[in-house]
Amino acid sequence: MPKITPNLWFDTKGKEAAEFYCSVFPNSRIKNVTYYNEAGPRPAGTVLTVEFELDGQEYVAINGGPEFTFSEAISLMINCADQDEIDYYWSKLSEGGEEGPCGWLKDKYGLSWQVAPGGMAEMLNDPDQERATRAMKTMLGMKKIDIAALQAAADAAYGGSAG
């Protein structure tokens, strides 16, 4: 099966963004940078693409121009092991960006991220519909996900709420 590599379109800040992402995620690195040449369409010597790796997942950033921008129609999800990881990634990626609802944020480059605990789907799909509903209602009122508040809401007596 061929390898799938997400390609992220930037106007001019692809290298800056790749360096930022590599500083946030462990075991990450810039693998290769290519530059526009005399054929254009941008000035020769400006960055065209940046191949980078975030903890084993390969990406390409392309400086393709202002024609296309990111939207929430696509996001990168980080399945965090615990609240400390959620807090870390939320803090780093939302700095200079925009916090959204339910664990979503846009970073300073406009790329959308979901910062969520691993296992959240199980809580929201709990066979006990009352528990699932309480957890969902609590999550819908959050920006950054608070695992303890979600768990407290799920465990609350029916009709109770937490968070």
mmCIF file with all atom_site columns, C-alpha atoms in Angstrom:
data_model
loop_
_atom_site.group_PDB
_atom_site.id
_atom_site.type_symbol
_atom_site.label_atom_id
_atom_site.label_alt_id
_atom_site.label_comp_id
_atom_site.label_asym_id
_atom_site.label_entity_id
_atom_site.label_seq_id
_atom_site.pdbx_PDB_ins_code
_atom_site.Cartn_x
_atom_site.Cartn_y
_atom_site.Cartn_z
_atom_site.occupancy
_atom_site.B_iso_or_equiv
_atom_site.pdbx_formal_charge
_atom_site.auth_seq_id
_atom_site.auth_comp_id
_atom_site.auth_asym_id
_atom_site.auth_atom_id
_atom_site.pdbx_PDB_model_num
ATOM 1   C CA . MET A 1 1   ? 0.000   0.000  0.000   1.00 0.00 ? 1   MET A CA 1
ATOM 2   C CA . PRO A 1 2   ? 1.366   3.448  -0.822  1.00 0.00 ? 2   PRO A CA 1
ATOM 3   C CA . LYS A 1 3   ? 2.290   5.754  2.023   1.00 0.00 ? 3   LYS A CA 1
ATOM 4   C CA . ILE A 1 4   ? -0.099  8.669  2.624   1.00 0.00 ? 4   ILE A CA 1
ATOM 5   C CA . THR A 1 5   ? 1.575   11.948 3.527   1.00 0.00 ? 5   THR A CA 1
ATOM 6   C CA . PRO A 1 6   ? -0.580  14.935 4.489   1.00 0.00 ? 6   PRO A CA 1
ATOM 7   C CA . ASN A 1 7   ? 0.401   18.017 2.491   1.00 0.00 ? 7   ASN A CA 1
ATOM 8   C CA . LEU A 1 8   ? -0.300  21.322 4.238   1.00 0.00 ? 8   LEU A CA 1
ATOM 9   C CA . TRP A 1 9   ? -0.670  24.449 2.074   1.00 0.00 ? 9   TRP A CA 1
ATOM 10  C CA . PHE A 1 10  ? 0.735   27.710 3.409   1.00 0.00 ? 10  PHE A CA 1
ATOM 11  C CA . ASP A 1 11  ? 1.169   31.074 1.745   1.00 0.00 ? 11  ASP A CA 1
ATOM 12  C CA . THR A 1 12  ? 4.784   31.762 2.767   1.00 0.00 ? 12  THR A CA 1
ATOM 13  C CA . LYS A 1 13  ? 5.267   30.324 6.280   1.00 0.00 ? 13  LYS A CA 1
ATOM 14  C CA . GLY A 1 14  ? 5.572   26.592 5.631   1.00 0.00 ? 14  GLY A CA 1
ATOM 15  C CA . LYS A 1 15  ? 9.133   26.336 6.964   1.00 0.00 ? 15  LYS A CA 1
ATOM 16  C CA . GLU A 1 16  ? 8.334   28.460 10.010  1.00 0.00 ? 16  GLU A CA 1
ATOM 17  C CA . ALA A 1 17  ? 5.273   26.310 10.730  1.00 0.00 ? 17  ALA A CA 1
ATOM 18  C CA . ALA A 1 18  ? 7.196   23.039 10.277  1.00 0.00 ? 18  ALA A CA 1
ATOM 19  C CA . GLU A 1 19  ? 9.920   24.257 12.638  1.00 0.00 ? 19  GLU A CA 1
ATOM 20  C CA . PHE A 1 20  ? 7.259   25.250 15.177  1.00 0.00 ? 20  PHE A CA 1
ATOM 21  C CA . TYR A 1 21  ? 5.501   21.874 14.979  1.00 0.00 ? 21  TYR A CA 1
ATOM 22  C CA . CYS A 1 22  ? 8.838   20.073 15.339  1.00 0.00 ? 22  CYS A CA 1
ATOM 23  C CA . SER A 1 23  ? 9.524   22.101 18.489  1.00 0.00 ? 23  SER A CA 1
ATOM 24  C CA . VAL A 1 24  ? 6.162   21.066 19.985  1.00 0.00 ? 24  VAL A CA 1
ATOM 25  C CA . PHE A 1 25  ? 6.137   17.326 19.278  1.00 0.00 ? 25  PHE A CA 1
ATOM 26  C CA . PRO A 1 26  ? 8.805   14.946 20.574  1.00 0.00 ? 26  PRO A CA 1
ATOM 27  C CA . ASN A 1 27  ? 10.884  12.876 18.154  1.00 0.00 ? 27  ASN A CA 1
ATOM 28  C CA . SER A 1 28  ? 10.281  15.321 15.306  1.00 0.00 ? 28  SER A CA 1
ATOM 29  C CA . ARG A 1 29  ? 12.527  16.738 12.639  1.00 0.00 ? 29  ARG A CA 1
ATOM 30  C CA . ILE A 1 30  ? 12.825  18.614 9.372   1.00 0.00 ? 30  ILE A CA 1
ATOM 31  C CA . LYS A 1 31  ? 13.812  16.068 6.722   1.00 0.00 ? 31  LYS A CA 1
ATOM 32  C CA . ASN A 1 32  ? 14.230  18.168 3.575   1.00 0.00 ? 32  ASN A CA 1
ATOM 33  C CA . VAL A 1 33  ? 13.658  21.657 2.223   1.00 0.00 ? 33  VAL A CA 1
ATOM 34  C CA . THR A 1 34  ? 13.235  22.446 -1.478  1.00 0.00 ? 34  THR A CA 1
ATOM 35  C CA . TYR A 1 35  ? 13.344  25.899 -3.012  1.00 0.00 ? 35  TYR A CA 1
ATOM 36  C CA . TYR A 1 36  ? 11.756  27.617 -5.963  1.00 0.00 ? 36  TYR A CA 1
ATOM 37  C CA . ASN A 1 37  ? 14.180  28.074 -8.837  1.00 0.00 ? 37  ASN A CA 1
ATOM 38  C CA . GLU A 1 38  ? 14.242  30.348 -11.868 1.00 0.00 ? 38  GLU A CA 1
ATOM 39  C CA . ALA A 1 39  ? 11.154  28.583 -13.279 1.00 0.00 ? 39  ALA A CA 1
ATOM 40  C CA . GLY A 1 40  ? 9.050   30.295 -10.572 1.00 0.00 ? 40  GLY A CA 1
ATOM 41  C CA . PRO A 1 41  ? 6.286   31.110 -9.947  1.00 0.00 ? 41  PRO A CA 1
ATOM 42  C CA . ARG A 1 42  ? 7.814   32.548 -6.771  1.00 0.00 ? 42  ARG A CA 1
ATOM 43  C CA . PRO A 1 43  ? 11.239  34.173 -6.557  1.00 0.00 ? 43  PRO A CA 1
ATOM 44  C CA . ALA A 1 44  ? 14.153  31.772 -6.924  1.00 0.00 ? 44  ALA A CA 1
ATOM 45  C CA . GLY A 1 45  ? 15.565  30.752 -3.553  1.00 0.00 ? 45  GLY A CA 1
ATOM 46  C CA . THR A 1 46  ? 12.313  31.029 -1.594  1.00 0.00 ? 46  THR A CA 1
ATOM 47  C CA . VAL A 1 47  ? 11.075  27.913 0.187   1.00 0.00 ? 47  VAL A CA 1
ATOM 48  C CA . LEU A 1 48  ? 8.813   25.688 -1.908  1.00 0.00 ? 48  LEU A CA 1
ATOM 49  C CA . THR A 1 49  ? 8.331   22.609 0.303   1.00 0.00 ? 49  THR A CA 1
ATOM 50  C CA . VAL A 1 50  ? 9.408   21.361 3.695   1.00 0.00 ? 50  VAL A CA 1
ATOM 51  C CA . GLU A 1 51  ? 9.308   17.647 4.438   1.00 0.00 ? 51  GLU A CA 1
ATOM 52  C CA . PHE A 1 52  ? 9.019   17.062 8.162   1.00 0.00 ? 52  PHE A CA 1
ATOM 53  C CA . GLU A 1 53  ? 8.177   14.336 10.608  1.00 0.00 ? 53  GLU A CA 1
ATOM 54  C CA . LEU A 1 54  ? 6.162   14.619 13.829  1.00 0.00 ? 54  LEU A CA 1
ATOM 55  C CA . ASP A 1 55  ? 6.867   11.599 16.027  1.00 0.00 ? 55  ASP A CA 1
ATOM 56  C CA . GLY A 1 56  ? 7.052   9.255  13.043  1.00 0.00 ? 56  GLY A CA 1
ATOM 57  C CA . GLN A 1 57  ? 4.233   10.766 10.928  1.00 0.00 ? 57  GLN A CA 1
ATOM 58  C CA . GLU A 1 58  ? 5.474   12.442 7.761   1.00 0.00 ? 58  GLU A CA 1
ATOM 59  C CA . TYR A 1 59  ? 4.065   15.736 6.467   1.00 0.00 ? 59  TYR A CA 1
ATOM 60  C CA . VAL A 1 60  ? 4.888   18.181 3.709   1.00 0.00 ? 60  VAL A CA 1
ATOM 61  C CA . ALA A 1 61  ? 4.417   21.939 4.025   1.00 0.00 ? 61  ALA A CA 1
ATOM 62  C CA . ILE A 1 62  ? 4.159   23.775 0.730   1.00 0.00 ? 62  ILE A CA 1
ATOM 63  C CA . ASN A 1 63  ? 4.411   27.514 0.262   1.00 0.00 ? 63  ASN A CA 1
ATOM 64  C CA . GLY A 1 64  ? 1.883   27.629 -2.542  1.00 0.00 ? 64  GLY A CA 1
ATOM 65  C CA . GLY A 1 65  ? 0.516   31.135 -2.184  1.00 0.00 ? 65  GLY A CA 1
ATOM 66  C CA . PRO A 1 66  ? -2.537  32.816 -0.695  1.00 0.00 ? 66  PRO A CA 1
ATOM 67  C CA . GLU A 1 67  ? -5.107  31.066 -2.896  1.00 0.00 ? 67  GLU A CA 1
ATOM 68  C CA . PHE A 1 68  ? -6.011  28.391 -0.327  1.00 0.00 ? 68  PHE A CA 1
ATOM 69  C CA . THR A 1 69  ? -6.339  28.600 3.440   1.00 0.00 ? 69  THR A CA 1
ATOM 70  C CA . PHE A 1 70  ? -7.076  26.098 6.174   1.00 0.00 ? 70  PHE A CA 1
ATOM 71  C CA . SER A 1 71  ? -10.564 25.519 7.516   1.00 0.00 ? 71  SER A CA 1
ATOM 72  C CA . GLU A 1 72  ? -12.045 23.314 10.209  1.00 0.00 ? 72  GLU A CA 1
ATOM 73  C CA . ALA A 1 73  ? -13.071 20.914 7.442   1.00 0.00 ? 73  ALA A CA 1
ATOM 74  C CA . ILE A 1 74  ? -9.806  19.149 8.218   1.00 0.00 ? 74  ILE A CA 1
ATOM 75  C CA . SER A 1 75  ? -7.974  18.934 11.516  1.00 0.00 ? 75  SER A CA 1
ATOM 76  C CA . LEU A 1 76  ? -5.179  16.969 13.097  1.00 0.00 ? 76  LEU A CA 1
ATOM 77  C CA . MET A 1 77  ? -6.170  14.995 16.180  1.00 0.00 ? 77  MET A CA 1
ATOM 78  C CA . ILE A 1 78  ? -3.839  14.444 19.109  1.00 0.00 ? 78  ILE A CA 1
ATOM 79  C CA . ASN A 1 79  ? -4.931  11.533 21.298  1.00 0.00 ? 79  ASN A CA 1
ATOM 80  C CA . CYS A 1 80  ? -3.457  12.466 24.652  1.00 0.00 ? 80  CYS A CA 1
ATOM 81  C CA . ALA A 1 81  ? -2.629  9.977  27.410  1.00 0.00 ? 81  ALA A CA 1
ATOM 82  C CA . ASP A 1 82  ? -3.605  12.276 30.281  1.00 0.00 ? 82  ASP A CA 1
ATOM 83  C CA . GLN A 1 83  ? -4.482  15.806 31.384  1.00 0.00 ? 83  GLN A CA 1
ATOM 84  C CA . ASP A 1 84  ? -0.824  16.853 31.454  1.00 0.00 ? 84  ASP A CA 1
ATOM 85  C CA . GLU A 1 85  ? -0.509  16.056 27.736  1.00 0.00 ? 85  GLU A CA 1
ATOM 86  C CA . ILE A 1 86  ? -3.761  17.867 26.972  1.00 0.00 ? 86  ILE A CA 1
ATOM 87  C CA . ASP A 1 87  ? -2.553  20.917 28.890  1.00 0.00 ? 87  ASP A CA 1
ATOM 88  C CA . TYR A 1 88  ? 0.856   20.853 27.155  1.00 0.00 ? 88  TYR A CA 1
ATOM 89  C CA . TYR A 1 89  ? -0.418  20.569 23.575  1.00 0.00 ? 89  TYR A CA 1
ATOM 90  C CA . TRP A 1 90  ? -3.291  22.992 24.187  1.00 0.00 ? 90  TRP A CA 1
ATOM 91  C CA . SER A 1 91  ? -0.918  25.600 25.595  1.00 0.00 ? 91  SER A CA 1
ATOM 92  C CA . LYS A 1 92  ? 1.687   25.252 22.851  1.00 0.00 ? 92  LYS A CA 1
ATOM 93  C CA . LEU A 1 93  ? -0.645  25.023 19.863  1.00 0.00 ? 93  LEU A CA 1
ATOM 94  C CA . SER A 1 94  ? -3.195  27.646 20.923  1.00 0.00 ? 94  SER A CA 1
ATOM 95  C CA . GLU A 1 95  ? -0.536  30.299 21.661  1.00 0.00 ? 95  GLU A CA 1
ATOM 96  C CA . GLY A 1 96  ? -1.100  33.031 19.094  1.00 0.00 ? 96  GLY A CA 1
ATOM 97  C CA . GLY A 1 97  ? -4.021  31.064 17.684  1.00 0.00 ? 97  GLY A CA 1
ATOM 98  C CA . GLU A 1 98  ? -7.654  30.660 18.603  1.00 0.00 ? 98  GLU A CA 1
ATOM 99  C CA . GLU A 1 99  ? -9.342  28.363 21.114  1.00 0.00 ? 99  GLU A CA 1
ATOM 100 C CA . GLY A 1 100 ? -12.455 26.625 19.878  1.00 0.00 ? 100 GLY A CA 1
ATOM 101 C CA . PRO A 1 101 ? -15.112 24.426 21.445  1.00 0.00 ? 101 PRO A CA 1
ATOM 102 C CA . CYS A 1 102 ? -14.861 20.785 22.486  1.00 0.00 ? 102 CYS A CA 1
ATOM 103 C CA . GLY A 1 103 ? -11.077 20.458 22.400  1.00 0.00 ? 103 GLY A CA 1
ATOM 104 C CA . TRP A 1 104 ? -10.609 22.157 19.013  1.00 0.00 ? 104 TRP A CA 1
ATOM 105 C CA . LEU A 1 105 ? -8.188  25.003 18.360  1.00 0.00 ? 105 LEU A CA 1
ATOM 106 C CA . LYS A 1 106 ? -6.558  26.804 15.472  1.00 0.00 ? 106 LYS A CA 1
ATOM 107 C CA . ASP A 1 107 ? -2.846  27.383 15.760  1.00 0.00 ? 107 ASP A CA 1
ATOM 108 C CA . LYS A 1 108 ? -1.144  30.636 14.774  1.00 0.00 ? 108 LYS A CA 1
ATOM 109 C CA . TYR A 1 109 ? -0.886  29.348 11.186  1.00 0.00 ? 109 TYR A CA 1
ATOM 110 C CA . GLY A 1 110 ? -4.627  28.641 10.940  1.00 0.00 ? 110 GLY A CA 1
ATOM 111 C CA . LEU A 1 111 ? -4.335  24.833 11.105  1.00 0.00 ? 111 LEU A CA 1
ATOM 112 C CA . SER A 1 112 ? -7.051  23.153 13.195  1.00 0.00 ? 112 SER A CA 1
ATOM 113 C CA . TRP A 1 113 ? -6.177  20.638 15.884  1.00 0.00 ? 113 TRP A CA 1
ATOM 114 C CA . GLN A 1 114 ? -8.256  18.443 18.167  1.00 0.00 ? 114 GLN A CA 1
ATOM 115 C CA . VAL A 1 115 ? -6.585  17.929 21.536  1.00 0.00 ? 115 VAL A CA 1
ATOM 116 C CA . ALA A 1 116 ? -8.460  15.127 23.236  1.00 0.00 ? 116 ALA A CA 1
ATOM 117 C CA . PRO A 1 117 ? -7.919  12.316 25.698  1.00 0.00 ? 117 PRO A CA 1
ATOM 118 C CA . GLY A 1 118 ? -7.566  8.828  24.311  1.00 0.00 ? 118 GLY A CA 1
ATOM 119 C CA . GLY A 1 119 ? -10.714 6.934  25.267  1.00 0.00 ? 119 GLY A CA 1
ATOM 120 C CA . MET A 1 120 ? -13.039 9.940  25.029  1.00 0.00 ? 120 MET A CA 1
ATOM 121 C CA . ALA A 1 121 ? -15.134 8.193  22.369  1.00 0.00 ? 121 ALA A CA 1
ATOM 122 C CA . GLU A 1 122 ? -15.776 5.329  24.764  1.00 0.00 ? 122 GLU A CA 1
ATOM 123 C CA . MET A 1 123 ? -17.050 7.753  27.400  1.00 0.00 ? 123 MET A CA 1
ATOM 124 C CA . LEU A 1 124 ? -19.318 9.527  24.900  1.00 0.00 ? 124 LEU A CA 1
ATOM 125 C CA . ASN A 1 125 ? -20.576 6.180  23.578  1.00 0.00 ? 125 ASN A CA 1
ATOM 126 C CA . ASP A 1 126 ? -21.079 4.609  27.013  1.00 0.00 ? 126 ASP A CA 1
ATOM 127 C CA . PRO A 1 127 ? -23.791 1.920  26.882  1.00 0.00 ? 127 PRO A CA 1
ATOM 128 C CA . ASP A 1 128 ? -25.393 3.742  29.826  1.00 0.00 ? 128 ASP A CA 1
ATOM 129 C CA . GLN A 1 129 ? -27.041 6.535  27.841  1.00 0.00 ? 129 GLN A CA 1
ATOM 130 C CA . GLU A 1 130 ? -27.435 8.741  30.914  1.00 0.00 ? 130 GLU A CA 1
ATOM 131 C CA . ARG A 1 131 ? -23.677 8.648  31.551  1.00 0.00 ? 131 ARG A CA 1
ATOM 132 C CA . ALA A 1 132 ? -22.933 9.333  27.881  1.00 0.00 ? 132 ALA A CA 1
ATOM 133 C CA . THR A 1 133 ? -25.388 12.245 27.790  1.00 0.00 ? 133 THR A CA 1
ATOM 134 C CA . ARG A 1 134 ? -23.906 13.857 30.901  1.00 0.00 ? 134 ARG A CA 1
ATOM 135 C CA . ALA A 1 135 ? -20.382 13.525 29.505  1.00 0.00 ? 135 ALA A CA 1
ATOM 136 C CA . MET A 1 136 ? -21.461 14.931 26.115  1.00 0.00 ? 136 MET A CA 1
ATOM 137 C CA . LYS A 1 137 ? -23.254 17.919 27.661  1.00 0.00 ? 137 LYS A CA 1
ATOM 138 C CA . THR A 1 138 ? -20.176 18.691 29.736  1.00 0.00 ? 138 THR A CA 1
ATOM 139 C CA . MET A 1 139 ? -17.813 18.356 26.771  1.00 0.00 ? 139 MET A CA 1
ATOM 140 C CA . LEU A 1 140 ? -19.972 20.666 24.653  1.00 0.00 ? 140 LEU A CA 1
ATOM 141 C CA . GLY A 1 141 ? -19.477 23.398 27.260  1.00 0.00 ? 141 GLY A CA 1
ATOM 142 C CA . MET A 1 142 ? -15.686 23.132 27.262  1.00 0.00 ? 142 MET A CA 1
ATOM 143 C CA . LYS A 1 143 ? -12.924 24.640 25.217  1.00 0.00 ? 143 LYS A CA 1
ATOM 144 C CA . LYS A 1 144 ? -9.866  22.720 26.467  1.00 0.00 ? 144 LYS A CA 1
ATOM 145 C CA . ILE A 1 145 ? -10.951 19.245 27.541  1.00 0.00 ? 145 ILE A CA 1
ATOM 146 C CA . ASP A 1 146 ? -10.904 18.616 31.287  1.00 0.00 ? 146 ASP A CA 1
ATOM 147 C CA . ILE A 1 147 ? -10.801 14.849 31.821  1.00 0.00 ? 147 ILE A CA 1
ATOM 148 C CA . ALA A 1 148 ? -11.725 15.040 35.526  1.00 0.00 ? 148 ALA A CA 1
ATOM 149 C CA . ALA A 1 149 ? -14.795 17.175 34.767  1.00 0.00 ? 149 ALA A CA 1
ATOM 150 C CA . LEU A 1 150 ? -15.885 14.766 32.019  1.00 0.00 ? 150 LEU A CA 1
ATOM 151 C CA . GLN A 1 151 ? -15.467 11.795 34.333  1.00 0.00 ? 151 GLN A CA 1
ATOM 152 C CA . ALA A 1 152 ? -17.279 13.579 37.180  1.00 0.00 ? 152 ALA A CA 1
ATOM 153 C CA . ALA A 1 153 ? -20.166 14.420 34.860  1.00 0.00 ? 153 ALA A CA 1
ATOM 154 C CA . ALA A 1 154 ? -20.383 10.857 33.590  1.00 0.00 ? 154 ALA A CA 1
ATOM 155 C CA . ASP A 1 155 ? -20.321 9.518  37.154  1.00 0.00 ? 155 ASP A CA 1
ATOM 156 C CA . ALA A 1 156 ? -22.795 12.081 38.565  1.00 0.00 ? 156 ALA A CA 1
ATOM 157 C CA . ALA A 1 157 ? -26.247 10.958 39.644  1.00 0.00 ? 157 ALA A CA 1
ATOM 158 C CA . TYR A 1 158 ? -28.814 11.293 36.850  1.00 0.00 ? 158 TYR A CA 1
ATOM 159 C CA . GLY A 1 159 ? -29.852 14.907 36.471  1.00 0.00 ? 159 GLY A CA 1
ATOM 160 C CA . GLY A 1 160 ? -26.646 16.136 38.085  1.00 0.00 ? 160 GLY A CA 1
ATOM 161 C CA . SER A 1 161 ? -23.956 18.023 36.271  1.00 0.00 ? 161 SER A CA 1
ATOM 162 C CA . ALA A 1 162 ? -20.297 18.773 36.630  1.00 0.00 ? 162 ALA A CA 1
ATOM 163 C CA . GLY A 1 163 ? -18.004 21.253 34.933  1.00 0.00 ? 163 GLY A CA 1
#
